[in-house]
Tab-separated table of N, CA and C in Angstrom:
chain	number	residue	atom	x	y	z
A	285	MET	N	25.680	-43.958	-9.435
A	285	MET	CA	24.934	-43.002	-8.482
A	285	MET	C	24.965	-42.234	-9.816
A	286	LYS	N	24.114	-41.039	-10.068
A	286	LYS	CA	24.027	-39.576	-10.336
A	286	LYS	C	24.588	-38.566	-9.446
A	287	THR	N	25.437	-37.782	-10.305
A	287	THR	CA	25.950	-36.359	-9.331
A	287	THR	C	24.542	-35.163	-9.362
A	288	ILE	N	24.286	-34.390	-8.555
A	288	ILE	CA	23.754	-33.693	-9.319
A	288	ILE	C	24.494	-31.832	-9.725
A	289	GLN	N	24.404	-31.622	-11.072
A	289	GLN	CA	25.523	-30.628	-10.601
A	289	GLN	C	24.779	-29.127	-10.469
A	290	PRO	N	25.457	-28.836	-10.054
A	290	PRO	CA	24.512	-27.047	-9.400
A	290	PRO	C	24.296	-26.457	-11.023
A	291	SER	N	23.585	-25.542	-10.229
A	291	SER	CA	22.915	-24.327	-10.934
A	291	SER	C	24.265	-23.607	-11.698
A	292	ILE	N	24.203	-23.824	-12.807
A	292	ILE	CA	24.934	-22.283	-13.509
A	292	ILE	C	24.759	-20.963	-13.149
A	293	TRP	N	23.520	-20.878	-12.171
A	293	TRP	CA	23.575	-19.035	-12.073
A	293	TRP	C	23.958	-19.252	-9.971
A	294	ARG	N	24.618	-20.419	-10.083
A	294	ARG	CA	24.628	-19.750	-8.330
A	294	ARG	C	26.597	-19.623	-8.697
A	295	ILE	N	26.936	-19.719	-9.929
A	295	ILE	CA	28.263	-18.606	-10.273
A	295	ILE	C	28.178	-17.154	-10.100
A	296	ALA	N	28.513	-16.859	-9.211
A	296	ALA	CA	27.982	-14.884	-9.209
A	296	ALA	C	29.059	-13.999	-10.902
A	297	LEU	N	29.771	-14.874	-11.489
A	297	LEU	CA	30.563	-14.684	-12.925
A	297	LEU	C	28.943	-14.839	-13.817
A	298	VAL	N	28.905	-15.729	-13.292
A	298	VAL	CA	27.286	-15.816	-14.730
A	298	VAL	C	26.602	-14.696	-14.521
A	299	ARG	N	26.263	-14.450	-12.720
A	299	ARG	CA	24.962	-13.549	-13.107
A	299	ARG	C	25.389	-12.184	-13.317
A	300	GLU	N	26.597	-11.488	-12.832
A	300	GLU	CA	27.380	-10.447	-13.623
A	300	GLU	C	27.278	-10.087	-14.813
A	301	ILE	N	27.815	-11.623	-15.486
A	301	ILE	CA	27.192	-10.961	-16.886
A	301	ILE	C	26.209	-11.849	-17.652
A	302	ALA	N	24.970	-11.495	-16.976
A	302	ALA	CA	23.319	-11.799	-17.391
A	302	ALA	C	23.364	-10.657	-17.234
A	303	ALA	N	24.023	-10.359	-16.275
A	303	ALA	CA	22.878	-8.182	-15.807
A	303	ALA	C	23.127	-7.456	-16.352
A	304	ILE	N	24.787	-7.765	-17.727
A	304	ILE	CA	25.478	-6.469	-18.343
A	304	ILE	C	24.377	-6.587	-19.616
A	305	LEU	N	25.006	-8.256	-20.364
A	305	LEU	CA	24.335	-8.407	-20.802
A	305	LEU	C	22.940	-7.578	-21.083
A	306	LEU	N	21.749	-8.198	-19.986
A	306	LEU	CA	20.067	-7.861	-19.910
A	306	LEU	C	20.683	-5.844	-20.292
A	307	ILE	N	21.518	-5.442	-19.345
A	307	ILE	CA	21.733	-4.106	-19.195
A	307	ILE	C	22.259	-3.261	-20.465
A	308	LYS	N	22.683	-3.545	-21.471
A	308	LYS	CA	23.649	-3.300	-22.694
A	308	LYS	C	22.198	-2.834	-23.598
A	309	LEU	N	21.794	-4.803	-23.401
A	309	LEU	CA	20.020	-5.337	-24.288
A	309	LEU	C	19.377	-4.168	-24.348
A	310	ALA	N	18.810	-3.246	-23.177
A	310	ALA	CA	18.129	-2.368	-22.806
A	310	ALA	C	18.032	-1.573	-23.360
A	311	LEU	N	19.035	-0.574	-23.310
A	311	LEU	CA	19.975	0.331	-23.865
A	311	LEU	C	19.864	0.283	-25.067
A	312	LEU	N	20.320	-1.096	-25.918
A	312	LEU	CA	20.207	-0.468	-27.404
A	312	LEU	C	18.617	-0.483	-27.548
A	313	PHE	N	18.082	-0.437	-27.301
A	313	PHE	CA	16.666	-0.970	-27.433
A	313	PHE	C	15.857	0.608	-27.480
A	314	ALA	N	16.556	1.368	-26.494
A	314	ALA	CA	15.539	2.243	-25.678
A	314	ALA	C	16.537	3.032	-27.062
A	315	ILE	N	17.799	3.344	-27.257
A	315	ILE	CA	18.456	4.221	-28.494
A	315	ILE	C	17.250	3.884	-30.132
A	316	LYS	N	17.361	2.238	-30.576
A	316	LYS	CA	16.574	2.301	-31.261
A	316	LYS	C	14.997	2.414	-31.861
A	317	ALA	N	14.839	2.934	-30.388
A	317	ALA	CA	12.851	3.898	-30.372
A	317	ALA	C	13.242	5.149	-30.288
A	318	ILE	N	13.805	5.461	-29.767
A	318	ILE	CA	13.975	7.229	-29.864
A	318	ILE	C	14.848	7.732	-30.717
A	319	TRP	N	16.321	7.165	-31.623
A	319	TRP	CA	17.189	7.766	-32.841
A	319	TRP	C	16.582	7.027	-33.731
A	320	PHE	N	16.230	6.163	-33.881
A	320	PHE	CA	15.788	5.174	-35.341
A	320	PHE	C	14.643	5.177	-35.416
A	321	ASP	N	13.319	5.574	-34.861
A	321	ASP	CA	12.327	4.841	-34.635
A	321	ASP	C	11.171	5.187	-36.283
A	322	ALA	N	11.648	6.247	-37.486
A	322	ALA	CA	11.471	5.351	-38.865
A	322	ALA	C	12.248	6.444	-39.219
A	323	PRO	N	11.809	5.610	-40.758
A	323	PRO	CA	13.449	5.878	-41.974
A	323	PRO	C	13.009	7.845	-41.739
A	324	THR	N	14.183	8.186	-42.486
A	324	THR	CA	13.623	9.545	-43.282
A	324	THR	C	13.959	9.920	-44.387
A	325	VAL	N	12.861	9.615	-45.013
A	325	VAL	CA	12.872	10.107	-46.404
A	325	VAL	C	13.164	11.829	-47.152
A	326	PRO	N	13.528	12.369	-47.720
A	326	PRO	CA	14.581	13.984	-48.476
A	326	PRO	C	13.027	14.259	-49.213
A	327	GLU	N	13.080	15.387	-48.972
A	327	GLU	CA	12.315	16.178	-49.642
A	327	GLU	C	12.322	15.470	-50.687
A	328	ASP	N	11.132	15.371	-51.674
A	328	ASP	CA	11.310	15.324	-53.213
A	328	ASP	C	12.441	14.103	-53.697
A	329	GLY	N	12.548	13.178	-52.920
A	329	GLY	CA	14.154	12.274	-53.410
A	329	GLY	C	13.486	11.810	-54.089
A	330	LEU	N	12.090	11.358	-55.081
A	330	LEU	CA	12.523	10.250	-56.053
A	330	LEU	C	12.258	11.019	-57.385
A	331	ASN	N	12.461	12.340	-57.334
A	331	ASN	CA	12.676	12.752	-58.708
A	331	ASN	C	14.051	13.298	-58.885
A	332	ARG	N	14.339	13.695	-57.807
A	332	ARG	CA	16.441	14.400	-57.464
A	332	ARG	C	16.097	12.954	-58.040
A	333	VAL	N	15.979	11.647	-57.450
A	333	VAL	CA	17.275	10.175	-57.964
A	333	VAL	C	16.696	10.129	-59.342
A	334	ALA	N	15.951	10.344	-59.826
A	334	ALA	CA	15.377	9.936	-61.267
A	334	ALA	C	16.327	11.220	-61.954
A	335	HIS	N	15.988	12.066	-61.798
A	335	HIS	CA	16.916	13.540	-62.589
A	335	HIS	C	18.010	13.188	-61.921
A	336	HIS	N	19.024	12.736	-61.320
A	336	HIS	CA	20.672	12.934	-61.205
A	336	HIS	C	20.287	11.254	-62.115
A	337	LEU	N	19.989	10.658	-61.990
A	337	LEU	CA	20.467	8.695	-62.803
A	337	LEU	C	20.018	9.343	-64.905
A	338	LEU	N	18.518	9.881	-65.109
A	338	LEU	CA	18.601	10.255	-66.279
A	338	LEU	C	18.807	11.036	-66.725
A	339	SER	N	19.791	12.140	-66.394
A	339	SER	CA	20.203	12.798	-67.152
A	339	SER	C	21.478	13.306	-67.548
A	340	ASN	N	21.944	14.023	-68.888
A	340	ASN	CA	23.317	13.733	-69.383
A	340	ASN	C	24.191	14.346	-68.610
A	341	ALA	N	25.612	13.798	-68.352
A	341	ALA	CA	26.323	13.812	-67.648
A	341	ALA	C	27.181	14.950	-68.899
A	342	GLY	N	26.696	16.251	-68.925
A	342	GLY	CA	27.207	17.246	-69.590
A	342	GLY	C	28.109	17.724	-68.459
A	343	SER	N	28.545	18.036	-67.456
A	343	SER	CA	29.550	19.096	-66.700
A	343	SER	C	30.019	18.040	-65.890
A	344	PRO	N	31.298	17.391	-65.885
A	344	PRO	CA	31.581	16.143	-64.848
A	344	PRO	C	32.048	16.995	-63.539
A	345	SER	N	31.681	16.832	-62.285
A	345	SER	CA	32.044	17.585	-60.777
A	345	SER	C	33.975	18.050	-61.107
A	346	PRO	N	33.828	18.686	-60.534
A	346	PRO	CA	35.512	18.738	-60.357
A	346	PRO	C	36.185	17.988	-59.279
A	347	SER	N	36.993	17.304	-59.528
A	347	SER	CA	38.498	16.436	-59.351
A	347	SER	C	38.670	16.932	-57.553
A	348	THR	N	38.648	16.114	-56.916
A	348	THR	CA	39.096	17.224	-55.972
A	348	THR	C	40.686	16.019	-55.497
A	349	GLU	N	40.929	15.257	-56.449
A	349	GLU	CA	42.235	14.791	-56.338
A	349	GLU	C	43.594	15.867	-56.512
A	350	GLU	N	44.025	15.424	-56.219
A	350	GLU	CA	44.935	16.306	-55.758
A	350	GLU	C	46.508	15.992	-57.013
A	351	THR	N	46.934	16.683	-57.994
A	351	THR	CA	48.269	16.580	-58.860
A	351	THR	C	49.599	16.285	-58.123
A	352	PRO	N	50.413	15.222	-58.140
A	352	PRO	CA	51.183	14.552	-57.694
A	352	PRO	C	52.842	15.949	-57.770
A	353	ARG	N	53.263	15.957	-57.229
A	353	ARG	CA	54.439	16.663	-57.452
A	353	ARG	C	55.489	16.433	-58.171
């Protein structure tokens, strides 16, 4: 004899967890669509990067480390 297993969706906890996960997934997609719709490219970014990488390191930037006492 075969025993018929009850559907997993009859368990209230499973339904609640599935609903919460669907809501969270929808919120994540909404946040992505609103705030991260297109990459932002800085103005004249390629030239600035090239200048920074290919220029001479004449004056190093001041150190932000504190001297030990």
